Every structure is written in structure tokens, then in C-alpha cells.
């Protein structure tokens, strides 16, 4: 797949992810953040499995070729990401929680990419990542804002989980169709969170609002978004993919401003511009450099 097209797919996935915090904010007050995460994985995993069956994809792949360790780590990472991210959003707010979670992921991904694949970050990636994170910091600055330390820690934990998932998923798509791989990962992650269905109140699911939130989070922000993301990982570095995911906090911020009525300052606008600049810089690939993309 063309590298530029792959980057566009990642940006589309990131925009879809950027709606998750807002979706939770619009959910019923009875919906616990951990329960929302469990429902998201269940609906997403089942949607992916159903899509594979409808398209007659071979879910029963050769077990000997399955990257068991990467699949296990990816599933555990996604299972951990859900409660960490949604809890962080509750404690710090949609904008802050999303900014810190995804803003911390590029640096963590760069470190993991170096450890796992011995791939040193390029100057282009470093510059784009620094610019993007600086922009995220500007987006966080608001008058009279107080950051919940525990929520901040949860957001960083979510960022680490996402970075870990992206790093190991690079291995998975080498052996398994991206859609099949995503279905295996998210179905396994959903199984890991089954206890949450018995620990938290799930009555909110029977309402129209609950059903709408569950379908949006499961089908659009999980099944569709992660298939796009996994497909793109075939021709894009894991660290590059995570940096492009900075489009997620920008989406969350814009939705927070225009849909949830959150305040906007000049510094915030400058921050959004910086993130857009970093994404444009990282997405742009001159013809002379297209062949320089190294497949991991």
C-alpha cells in the first residue's frame, strides 16, 4: 500500500478515536467508565468477528504461524487501555485526558520501537513529535484549570498501553490479515474484561442513548478505526503511526469546544495549529523519499 495513503488511513482512525471521550461525556451518568470500556471492546470484537465471517475471511489461521506473544500483549494492552483512558477522561476532562494519553504515546512508542526493533527515531519523526507534543501542551493550558494527579497518571498509563499495542501490532499484521488480527485482539481483550460486566451497573445499556453510545464506540471507534490503523501499519513505522495519532486529541479538543461548550483561548488555538503542522510535516512524503520507508 502507498505510504501516503496509509498515513491518511491512520489520520481517519485517529479522528474516529477522538470522538470516544465526547461519546462518554454524552452517556448516562449511570454508565461507569470501566463499564463503557468493557462494552466498547465487546461490541467492537463481535463486530469484527461478524465482518470476518460475512466476508468469509479465514479466522481459523494456521496456529503455528500465529504470533501468540504479540497477540497476547496486544489484547492485554487494549484491555488495560479502556479503563485507564475512560477513567482519566472522567477525572481530568475530555480534552485533558485525551491530550495526555495520546500526547505521551509517541515518546513511549519511540522508546519501545527502539527496544523491540532496534529502530532509531529519525530527525523528521523527532521534530514532528516534539512539535505535536508542544501543541498538546498548549491545548492543555486553560484559565483556572486544575489537573487531577491520579487522572494524569491514568492517562499516561493509557498512552503506554496504546504505544505497546501499536508496537506489537506491527508484528501481528505480518502474519495475519489486519481485520482478522484485530478481531482476535479485541475479542480476547473483551474476554479479559468480562468480570466488569458483573462488577458495574449495566442498566444504562437498555436505553436508546446507551445503545447508541455502545454502537458508536464499538463499531466506529473500535472495529472500523482499528482495521484502518492495522492495515496502515503494514507500510508505516509504529512510531510514525502513533505520532500521526495526535490527530485524536485535536479532534477531542474541537468537539469539546464546539459540542460540549468548553472554553477556547489564543494559546489553545496556537496549540491546535502546532499539532496540525506536525501532522502535515509527518504525512508529507516527497517522491524521492517514498522508497526510504523501511518495513519493520
Short mmCIF file of N, CA and C in Angstrom, two decimals, residues 39-184:
data_model
loop_
_atom_site.label_atom_id
_atom_site.label_comp_id
_atom_site.label_asym_id
_atom_site.label_seq_id
_atom_site.Cartn_x
_atom_site.Cartn_y
_atom_site.Cartn_z
N UNK A 39 -17.85 -2.56 27.36
CA UNK A 39 -18.87 -2.63 26.31
C UNK A 39 -18.25 -2.30 24.95
N UNK A 40 -17.38 -1.32 24.92
CA UNK A 40 -16.73 -0.94 23.66
C UNK A 40 -15.97 -2.12 23.07
N UNK A 41 -15.22 -2.84 23.90
CA UNK A 41 -14.45 -3.98 23.41
C UNK A 41 -15.36 -5.12 22.97
N UNK A 42 -16.42 -5.36 23.73
CA UNK A 42 -17.33 -6.46 23.39
C UNK A 42 -18.00 -6.21 22.04
N UNK A 43 -18.56 -5.02 21.86
CA UNK A 43 -19.23 -4.69 20.60
C UNK A 43 -18.22 -4.65 19.45
N UNK A 44 -17.05 -4.07 19.71
CA UNK A 44 -16.03 -4.00 18.67
C UNK A 44 -15.53 -5.37 18.25
N UNK A 45 -15.24 -6.23 19.24
CA UNK A 45 -14.76 -7.58 18.93
C UNK A 45 -15.78 -8.39 18.16
N UNK A 46 -17.04 -8.35 18.61
CA UNK A 46 -18.10 -9.10 17.92
C UNK A 46 -18.34 -8.55 16.51
N UNK A 47 -18.25 -7.23 16.35
CA UNK A 47 -18.44 -6.62 15.03
C UNK A 47 -17.35 -7.08 14.06
N UNK A 48 -16.13 -7.14 14.55
CA UNK A 48 -15.02 -7.57 13.71
C UNK A 48 -15.14 -9.04 13.33
N UNK A 49 -15.53 -9.87 14.30
CA UNK A 49 -15.72 -11.29 14.01
C UNK A 49 -16.84 -11.50 12.99
N UNK A 50 -17.95 -10.76 13.17
CA UNK A 50 -19.08 -10.87 12.25
C UNK A 50 -18.66 -10.45 10.84
N UNK A 51 -17.88 -9.37 10.74
CA UNK A 51 -17.42 -8.89 9.44
C UNK A 51 -16.52 -9.92 8.76
N UNK A 52 -15.67 -10.57 9.56
CA UNK A 52 -14.79 -11.60 9.01
C UNK A 52 -15.60 -12.78 8.46
N UNK A 53 -16.62 -13.18 9.21
CA UNK A 53 -17.46 -14.30 8.78
C UNK A 53 -18.27 -13.96 7.54
N UNK A 54 -18.80 -12.73 7.49
CA UNK A 54 -19.59 -12.30 6.33
C UNK A 54 -18.71 -12.26 5.07
N UNK A 55 -17.48 -11.78 5.25
CA UNK A 55 -16.56 -11.70 4.11
C UNK A 55 -15.85 -13.02 3.85
N UNK A 56 -16.16 -14.03 4.70
CA UNK A 56 -15.57 -15.37 4.59
C UNK A 56 -14.05 -15.34 4.68
N UNK A 57 -13.56 -14.50 5.58
CA UNK A 57 -12.12 -14.47 5.83
C UNK A 57 -11.76 -15.66 6.71
N UNK A 58 -10.57 -16.15 6.58
CA UNK A 58 -10.14 -17.32 7.35
C UNK A 58 -9.69 -16.91 8.75
N UNK A 59 -10.63 -16.98 9.68
CA UNK A 59 -10.29 -16.66 11.06
C UNK A 59 -9.48 -17.80 11.67
N UNK A 60 -9.75 -19.03 11.20
CA UNK A 60 -9.02 -20.20 11.72
C UNK A 60 -7.68 -20.34 10.99
N UNK A 61 -6.80 -19.36 11.21
CA UNK A 61 -5.49 -19.37 10.56
C UNK A 61 -4.61 -20.44 11.18
N UNK A 62 -3.52 -20.75 10.48
CA UNK A 62 -2.58 -21.76 10.96
C UNK A 62 -2.02 -21.34 12.32
N UNK A 63 -2.31 -22.14 13.34
CA UNK A 63 -1.88 -21.80 14.70
C UNK A 63 -0.37 -21.70 14.78
N UNK A 64 0.31 -22.48 13.99
CA UNK A 64 1.78 -22.48 14.02
C UNK A 64 2.36 -21.15 13.53
N UNK A 65 1.58 -20.43 12.72
CA UNK A 65 2.05 -19.14 12.21
C UNK A 65 1.55 -17.96 13.03
N UNK A 66 0.66 -18.23 13.97
CA UNK A 66 0.12 -17.14 14.78
C UNK A 66 1.18 -16.58 15.72
N UNK A 67 1.37 -15.26 15.73
CA UNK A 67 2.30 -14.64 16.67
C UNK A 67 1.64 -14.55 18.05
N UNK A 68 1.68 -15.65 18.78
CA UNK A 68 0.95 -15.76 20.05
C UNK A 68 1.32 -14.66 21.04
N UNK A 69 2.63 -14.44 21.25
CA UNK A 69 3.06 -13.44 22.22
C UNK A 69 2.59 -12.04 21.84
N UNK A 70 2.81 -11.58 20.59
CA UNK A 70 2.31 -10.26 20.21
C UNK A 70 0.79 -10.14 20.35
N UNK A 71 0.04 -11.20 19.99
CA UNK A 71 -1.41 -11.18 20.12
C UNK A 71 -1.83 -11.04 21.59
N UNK A 72 -1.14 -11.76 22.46
CA UNK A 72 -1.45 -11.70 23.88
C UNK A 72 -1.16 -10.31 24.46
N UNK A 73 0.00 -9.78 24.09
CA UNK A 73 0.39 -8.46 24.60
C UNK A 73 -0.56 -7.39 24.06
N UNK A 74 -0.93 -7.50 22.78
CA UNK A 74 -1.84 -6.52 22.18
C UNK A 74 -3.21 -6.55 22.86
N UNK A 75 -3.72 -7.76 23.14
CA UNK A 75 -5.02 -7.89 23.80
C UNK A 75 -4.96 -7.33 25.22
N UNK A 76 -3.90 -7.64 25.94
CA UNK A 76 -3.75 -7.13 27.30
C UNK A 76 -3.63 -5.61 27.30
N UNK A 77 -2.94 -5.07 26.30
CA UNK A 77 -2.77 -3.62 26.20
C UNK A 77 -4.11 -2.93 25.95
N UNK A 78 -4.93 -3.50 25.07
CA UNK A 78 -6.23 -2.92 24.78
C UNK A 78 -7.18 -3.06 25.97
N UNK A 79 -7.08 -4.19 26.68
CA UNK A 79 -7.91 -4.39 27.87
C UNK A 79 -7.55 -3.37 28.95
N UNK A 80 -6.25 -3.05 29.06
CA UNK A 80 -5.80 -2.08 30.07
C UNK A 80 -6.13 -0.65 29.63
N UNK A 81 -6.05 -0.39 28.32
CA UNK A 81 -6.28 0.96 27.81
C UNK A 81 -7.68 1.47 28.12
N UNK A 82 -8.69 0.60 27.96
CA UNK A 82 -10.07 1.03 28.11
C UNK A 82 -10.37 1.65 29.47
N UNK A 83 -10.18 0.93 30.58
CA UNK A 83 -10.49 1.53 31.89
C UNK A 83 -9.58 2.71 32.23
N UNK A 84 -8.30 2.64 31.80
CA UNK A 84 -7.37 3.73 32.10
C UNK A 84 -7.79 5.01 31.38
N UNK A 85 -8.11 4.89 30.09
CA UNK A 85 -8.47 6.07 29.30
C UNK A 85 -9.78 6.68 29.77
N UNK A 86 -10.82 5.87 29.87
CA UNK A 86 -12.13 6.40 30.23
C UNK A 86 -12.16 6.93 31.66
N UNK A 87 -11.38 6.32 32.55
CA UNK A 87 -11.29 6.84 33.93
C UNK A 87 -10.54 8.17 33.94
N UNK A 88 -9.50 8.28 33.11
CA UNK A 88 -8.75 9.53 33.01
C UNK A 88 -9.62 10.66 32.50
N UNK A 89 -10.47 10.34 31.52
CA UNK A 89 -11.37 11.35 30.96
C UNK A 89 -12.35 11.85 32.02
N UNK A 90 -12.83 10.94 32.86
CA UNK A 90 -13.75 11.32 33.94
C UNK A 90 -13.06 12.25 34.93
N UNK A 91 -11.82 11.95 35.29
CA UNK A 91 -11.12 12.70 36.32
C UNK A 91 -10.52 14.01 35.82
N UNK A 92 -10.08 14.05 34.57
CA UNK A 92 -9.39 15.24 34.06
C UNK A 92 -10.17 16.02 33.02
N UNK A 93 -11.24 15.41 32.48
CA UNK A 93 -11.99 16.06 31.40
C UNK A 93 -11.63 15.45 30.06
N UNK A 94 -12.50 15.64 29.08
CA UNK A 94 -12.30 15.04 27.76
C UNK A 94 -11.01 15.53 27.11
N UNK A 95 -10.82 16.84 27.07
CA UNK A 95 -9.65 17.40 26.38
C UNK A 95 -8.34 16.98 27.04
N UNK A 96 -8.25 17.19 28.36
CA UNK A 96 -7.00 16.90 29.07
C UNK A 96 -6.68 15.41 29.04
N UNK A 97 -7.67 14.58 29.34
CA UNK A 97 -7.44 13.14 29.36
C UNK A 97 -6.95 12.62 28.02
N UNK A 98 -7.58 13.07 26.93
CA UNK A 98 -7.18 12.62 25.60
C UNK A 98 -5.82 13.17 25.22
N UNK A 99 -5.57 14.43 25.54
CA UNK A 99 -4.29 15.05 25.21
C UNK A 99 -3.13 14.31 25.86
N UNK A 100 -3.25 14.04 27.15
CA UNK A 100 -2.15 13.40 27.89
C UNK A 100 -1.97 11.96 27.42
N UNK A 101 -3.08 11.23 27.22
CA UNK A 101 -2.99 9.84 26.81
C UNK A 101 -2.30 9.69 25.46
N UNK A 102 -2.78 10.43 24.47
CA UNK A 102 -2.19 10.30 23.13
C UNK A 102 -0.92 11.13 22.99
N UNK A 103 -0.83 12.22 23.74
CA UNK A 103 0.38 13.04 23.68
C UNK A 103 1.60 12.34 24.24
N UNK A 104 1.40 11.46 25.22
CA UNK A 104 2.52 10.72 25.80
C UNK A 104 2.89 9.49 24.98
N UNK A 105 1.95 9.02 24.15
CA UNK A 105 2.16 7.79 23.39
C UNK A 105 3.32 7.85 22.39
N UNK A 106 3.51 8.96 21.62
CA UNK A 106 4.61 8.97 20.65
C UNK A 106 5.99 8.75 21.26
N UNK A 107 6.28 9.42 22.38
CA UNK A 107 7.58 9.23 23.02
C UNK A 107 7.75 7.80 23.51
N UNK A 108 6.72 7.27 24.14
CA UNK A 108 6.77 5.90 24.64
C UNK A 108 6.89 4.91 23.48
N UNK A 109 6.21 5.20 22.38
CA UNK A 109 6.29 4.33 21.22
C UNK A 109 7.68 4.36 20.60
N UNK A 110 8.29 5.55 20.57
CA UNK A 110 9.64 5.66 20.04
C UNK A 110 10.63 4.82 20.84
N UNK A 111 10.48 4.83 22.16
CA UNK A 111 11.34 4.03 23.03
C UNK A 111 11.12 2.54 22.79
N UNK A 112 9.84 2.13 22.76
CA UNK A 112 9.52 0.72 22.54
C UNK A 112 9.97 0.26 21.15
N UNK A 113 9.81 1.12 20.16
CA UNK A 113 10.21 0.78 18.80
C UNK A 113 11.72 0.53 18.73
N UNK A 114 12.46 1.30 19.50
CA UNK A 114 13.92 1.13 19.54
C UNK A 114 14.30 -0.16 20.27
N UNK A 115 13.58 -0.45 21.37
CA UNK A 115 13.87 -1.64 22.16
C UNK A 115 13.51 -2.92 21.40
N UNK A 116 12.32 -2.93 20.79
CA UNK A 116 11.83 -4.14 20.12
C UNK A 116 12.45 -4.34 18.74
N UNK A 117 12.54 -3.26 17.96
CA UNK A 117 13.00 -3.39 16.58
C UNK A 117 14.39 -2.80 16.33
N UNK A 118 15.01 -2.24 17.36
CA UNK A 118 16.33 -1.60 17.23
C UNK A 118 16.30 -0.52 16.15
N UNK A 119 15.16 0.16 16.06
CA UNK A 119 14.98 1.20 15.06
C UNK A 119 15.13 2.57 15.71
N UNK A 120 16.20 3.29 15.35
CA UNK A 120 16.43 4.61 15.91
C UNK A 120 15.47 5.61 15.27
N UNK A 121 14.92 6.53 16.07
CA UNK A 121 14.00 7.53 15.52
C UNK A 121 14.71 8.48 14.56
N UNK A 122 14.02 8.86 13.49
CA UNK A 122 14.60 9.78 12.52
C UNK A 122 14.46 11.22 13.01
N UNK A 123 15.23 12.12 12.40
CA UNK A 123 15.16 13.53 12.78
C UNK A 123 13.77 14.09 12.44
N UNK A 124 13.20 13.62 11.33
CA UNK A 124 11.87 14.08 10.93
C UNK A 124 10.84 13.70 11.98
N UNK A 125 10.92 12.45 12.46
CA UNK A 125 9.97 11.98 13.48
C UNK A 125 10.16 12.75 14.78
N UNK A 126 11.41 12.97 15.19
CA UNK A 126 11.68 13.69 16.43
C UNK A 126 11.12 15.11 16.38
N UNK A 127 11.34 15.79 15.23
CA UNK A 127 10.86 17.17 15.09
C UNK A 127 9.34 17.21 15.09
N UNK A 128 8.72 16.30 14.34
CA UNK A 128 7.26 16.27 14.28
C UNK A 128 6.65 15.92 15.63
N UNK A 129 7.26 14.96 16.32
CA UNK A 129 6.75 14.54 17.63
C UNK A 129 6.88 15.66 18.66
N UNK A 130 8.04 16.33 18.67
CA UNK A 130 8.26 17.43 19.62
C UNK A 130 7.25 18.55 19.36
N UNK A 131 7.05 18.88 18.08
CA UNK A 131 6.10 19.94 17.73
C UNK A 131 4.68 19.55 18.14
N UNK A 132 4.32 18.30 17.88
CA UNK A 132 2.98 17.83 18.23
C UNK A 132 2.73 17.84 19.72
N UNK A 133 3.71 17.37 20.50
CA UNK A 133 3.55 17.34 21.96
C UNK A 133 3.51 18.75 22.53
N UNK A 134 4.32 19.66 21.96
CA UNK A 134 4.28 21.05 22.38
C UNK A 134 2.89 21.63 22.13
N UNK A 135 2.32 21.27 20.97
CA UNK A 135 0.97 21.74 20.66
C UNK A 135 -0.05 21.19 21.64
N UNK A 136 0.10 19.92 22.02
CA UNK A 136 -0.81 19.32 23.00
C UNK A 136 -0.72 20.03 24.35
N UNK A 137 0.51 20.40 24.73
CA UNK A 137 0.70 21.13 26.00
C UNK A 137 -0.03 22.48 25.95
N UNK A 138 0.03 23.13 24.80
CA UNK A 138 -0.67 24.42 24.65
C UNK A 138 -2.18 24.23 24.72
N UNK A 139 -2.65 23.11 24.20
CA UNK A 139 -4.08 22.83 24.25
C UNK A 139 -4.56 22.59 25.68
N UNK A 140 -3.63 22.17 26.53
CA UNK A 140 -3.99 21.86 27.92
C UNK A 140 -4.13 23.12 28.77
N UNK A 141 -3.46 24.21 28.35
CA UNK A 141 -3.42 25.42 29.16
C UNK A 141 -4.77 26.14 29.15
N UNK A 142 -5.39 26.20 30.31
CA UNK A 142 -6.66 26.92 30.45
C UNK A 142 -6.67 27.69 31.76
N UNK A 143 -7.45 28.75 31.79
CA UNK A 143 -7.53 29.57 32.98
C UNK A 143 -8.23 28.78 34.10
N UNK A 144 -7.68 28.92 35.30
CA UNK A 144 -8.28 28.31 36.49
C UNK A 144 -8.49 26.81 36.34
N UNK A 145 -7.57 26.14 35.61
CA UNK A 145 -7.70 24.69 35.44
C UNK A 145 -6.82 23.95 36.45
N UNK A 146 -7.35 22.90 37.01
CA UNK A 146 -6.60 22.07 37.94
C UNK A 146 -6.56 20.65 37.40
N UNK A 147 -5.37 20.06 37.41
CA UNK A 147 -5.19 18.73 36.87
C UNK A 147 -5.21 17.71 37.99
N UNK A 148 -6.05 16.71 37.88
CA UNK A 148 -6.11 15.62 38.84
C UNK A 148 -4.89 14.72 38.63
N UNK A 149 -4.06 14.58 39.65
CA UNK A 149 -2.81 13.83 39.54
C UNK A 149 -3.07 12.36 39.21
N UNK A 150 -4.04 11.76 39.90
CA UNK A 150 -4.37 10.35 39.64
C UNK A 150 -4.88 10.18 38.21
N UNK A 151 -5.74 11.12 37.79
CA UNK A 151 -6.24 11.07 36.42
C UNK A 151 -5.12 11.23 35.40
N UNK A 152 -4.15 12.08 35.73
CA UNK A 152 -3.00 12.28 34.86
C UNK A 152 -2.21 10.99 34.72
N UNK A 153 -2.01 10.29 35.85
CA UNK A 153 -1.29 9.02 35.83
C UNK A 153 -2.02 7.97 35.00
N UNK A 154 -3.36 7.96 35.11
CA UNK A 154 -4.16 7.02 34.32
C UNK A 154 -4.04 7.32 32.82
N UNK A 155 -4.01 8.61 32.49
CA UNK A 155 -3.89 9.00 31.08
C UNK A 155 -2.54 8.56 30.51
N UNK A 156 -1.48 8.72 31.30
CA UNK A 156 -0.15 8.28 30.85
C UNK A 156 -0.11 6.76 30.71
N UNK A 157 -0.78 6.07 31.65
CA UNK A 157 -0.88 4.62 31.55
C UNK A 157 -1.60 4.19 30.28
N UNK A 158 -2.65 4.95 29.92
CA UNK A 158 -3.38 4.67 28.68
C UNK A 158 -2.48 4.90 27.47
N UNK A 159 -1.67 5.96 27.53
CA UNK A 159 -0.72 6.24 26.45
C UNK A 159 0.28 5.13 26.29
N UNK A 160 0.77 4.59 27.41
CA UNK A 160 1.73 3.49 27.38
C UNK A 160 1.08 2.24 26.79
N UNK A 161 -0.18 2.00 27.14
CA UNK A 161 -0.90 0.83 26.61
C UNK A 161 -1.07 0.93 25.10
N UNK A 162 -1.43 2.14 24.64
CA UNK A 162 -1.61 2.35 23.20
C UNK A 162 -0.29 2.18 22.46
N UNK A 163 0.78 2.72 23.02
CA UNK A 163 2.10 2.60 22.39
C UNK A 163 2.53 1.13 22.32
N UNK A 164 2.25 0.38 23.37
CA UNK A 164 2.59 -1.04 23.41
C UNK A 164 1.79 -1.81 22.36
N UNK A 165 0.48 -1.51 22.27
CA UNK A 165 -0.37 -2.17 21.28
C UNK A 165 0.15 -1.92 19.87
N UNK A 166 0.48 -0.67 19.57
CA UNK A 166 0.94 -0.31 18.23
C UNK A 166 2.24 -1.01 17.89
N UNK A 167 3.14 -1.09 18.86
CA UNK A 167 4.44 -1.70 18.62
C UNK A 167 4.32 -3.19 18.29
N UNK A 168 3.54 -3.93 19.08
CA UNK A 168 3.42 -5.37 18.84
C UNK A 168 2.50 -5.68 17.66
N UNK A 169 1.55 -4.78 17.37
CA UNK A 169 0.64 -5.00 16.26
C UNK A 169 1.37 -4.99 14.93
N UNK A 170 2.52 -4.33 14.91
CA UNK A 170 3.36 -4.33 13.72
C UNK A 170 3.77 -5.75 13.34
N UNK A 171 4.00 -6.58 14.35
CA UNK A 171 4.34 -7.99 14.13
C UNK A 171 3.12 -8.79 13.69
N UNK A 172 1.98 -8.50 14.29
CA UNK A 172 0.76 -9.27 14.01
C UNK A 172 0.36 -9.18 12.55
N UNK A 173 0.38 -7.96 11.98
CA UNK A 173 -0.08 -7.77 10.60
C UNK A 173 0.87 -8.37 9.57
N UNK A 174 2.04 -8.83 10.03
CA UNK A 174 2.96 -9.51 9.12
C UNK A 174 2.51 -10.95 8.85
N UNK A 175 1.75 -11.51 9.77
CA UNK A 175 1.35 -12.91 9.67
C UNK A 175 -0.16 -13.10 9.48
N UNK A 176 -0.95 -12.11 9.89
CA UNK A 176 -2.40 -12.26 9.87
C UNK A 176 -3.02 -11.07 9.15
N UNK A 177 -4.12 -11.32 8.42
CA UNK A 177 -4.88 -10.24 7.80
C UNK A 177 -5.25 -9.21 8.87
N UNK A 178 -5.09 -7.91 8.59
CA UNK A 178 -5.35 -6.88 9.60
C UNK A 178 -6.71 -6.99 10.27
N UNK A 179 -7.75 -7.31 9.47
CA UNK A 179 -9.09 -7.42 10.04
C UNK A 179 -9.21 -8.64 10.95
N UNK A 180 -8.61 -9.74 10.52
CA UNK A 180 -8.63 -10.96 11.34
C UNK A 180 -7.82 -10.74 12.61
N UNK A 181 -6.65 -10.11 12.46
CA UNK A 181 -5.81 -9.84 13.63
C UNK A 181 -6.51 -8.95 14.63
N UNK A 182 -7.19 -7.91 14.13
CA UNK A 182 -7.91 -7.00 15.03
C UNK A 182 -9.05 -7.73 15.74
N UNK A 183 -9.74 -8.63 15.02
CA UNK A 183 -10.83 -9.37 15.65
C UNK A 183 -10.32 -10.28 16.75
N UNK A 184 -9.16 -10.91 16.53
CA UNK A 184 -8.57 -11.78 17.55
C UNK A 184 -8.15 -10.97 18.77
#
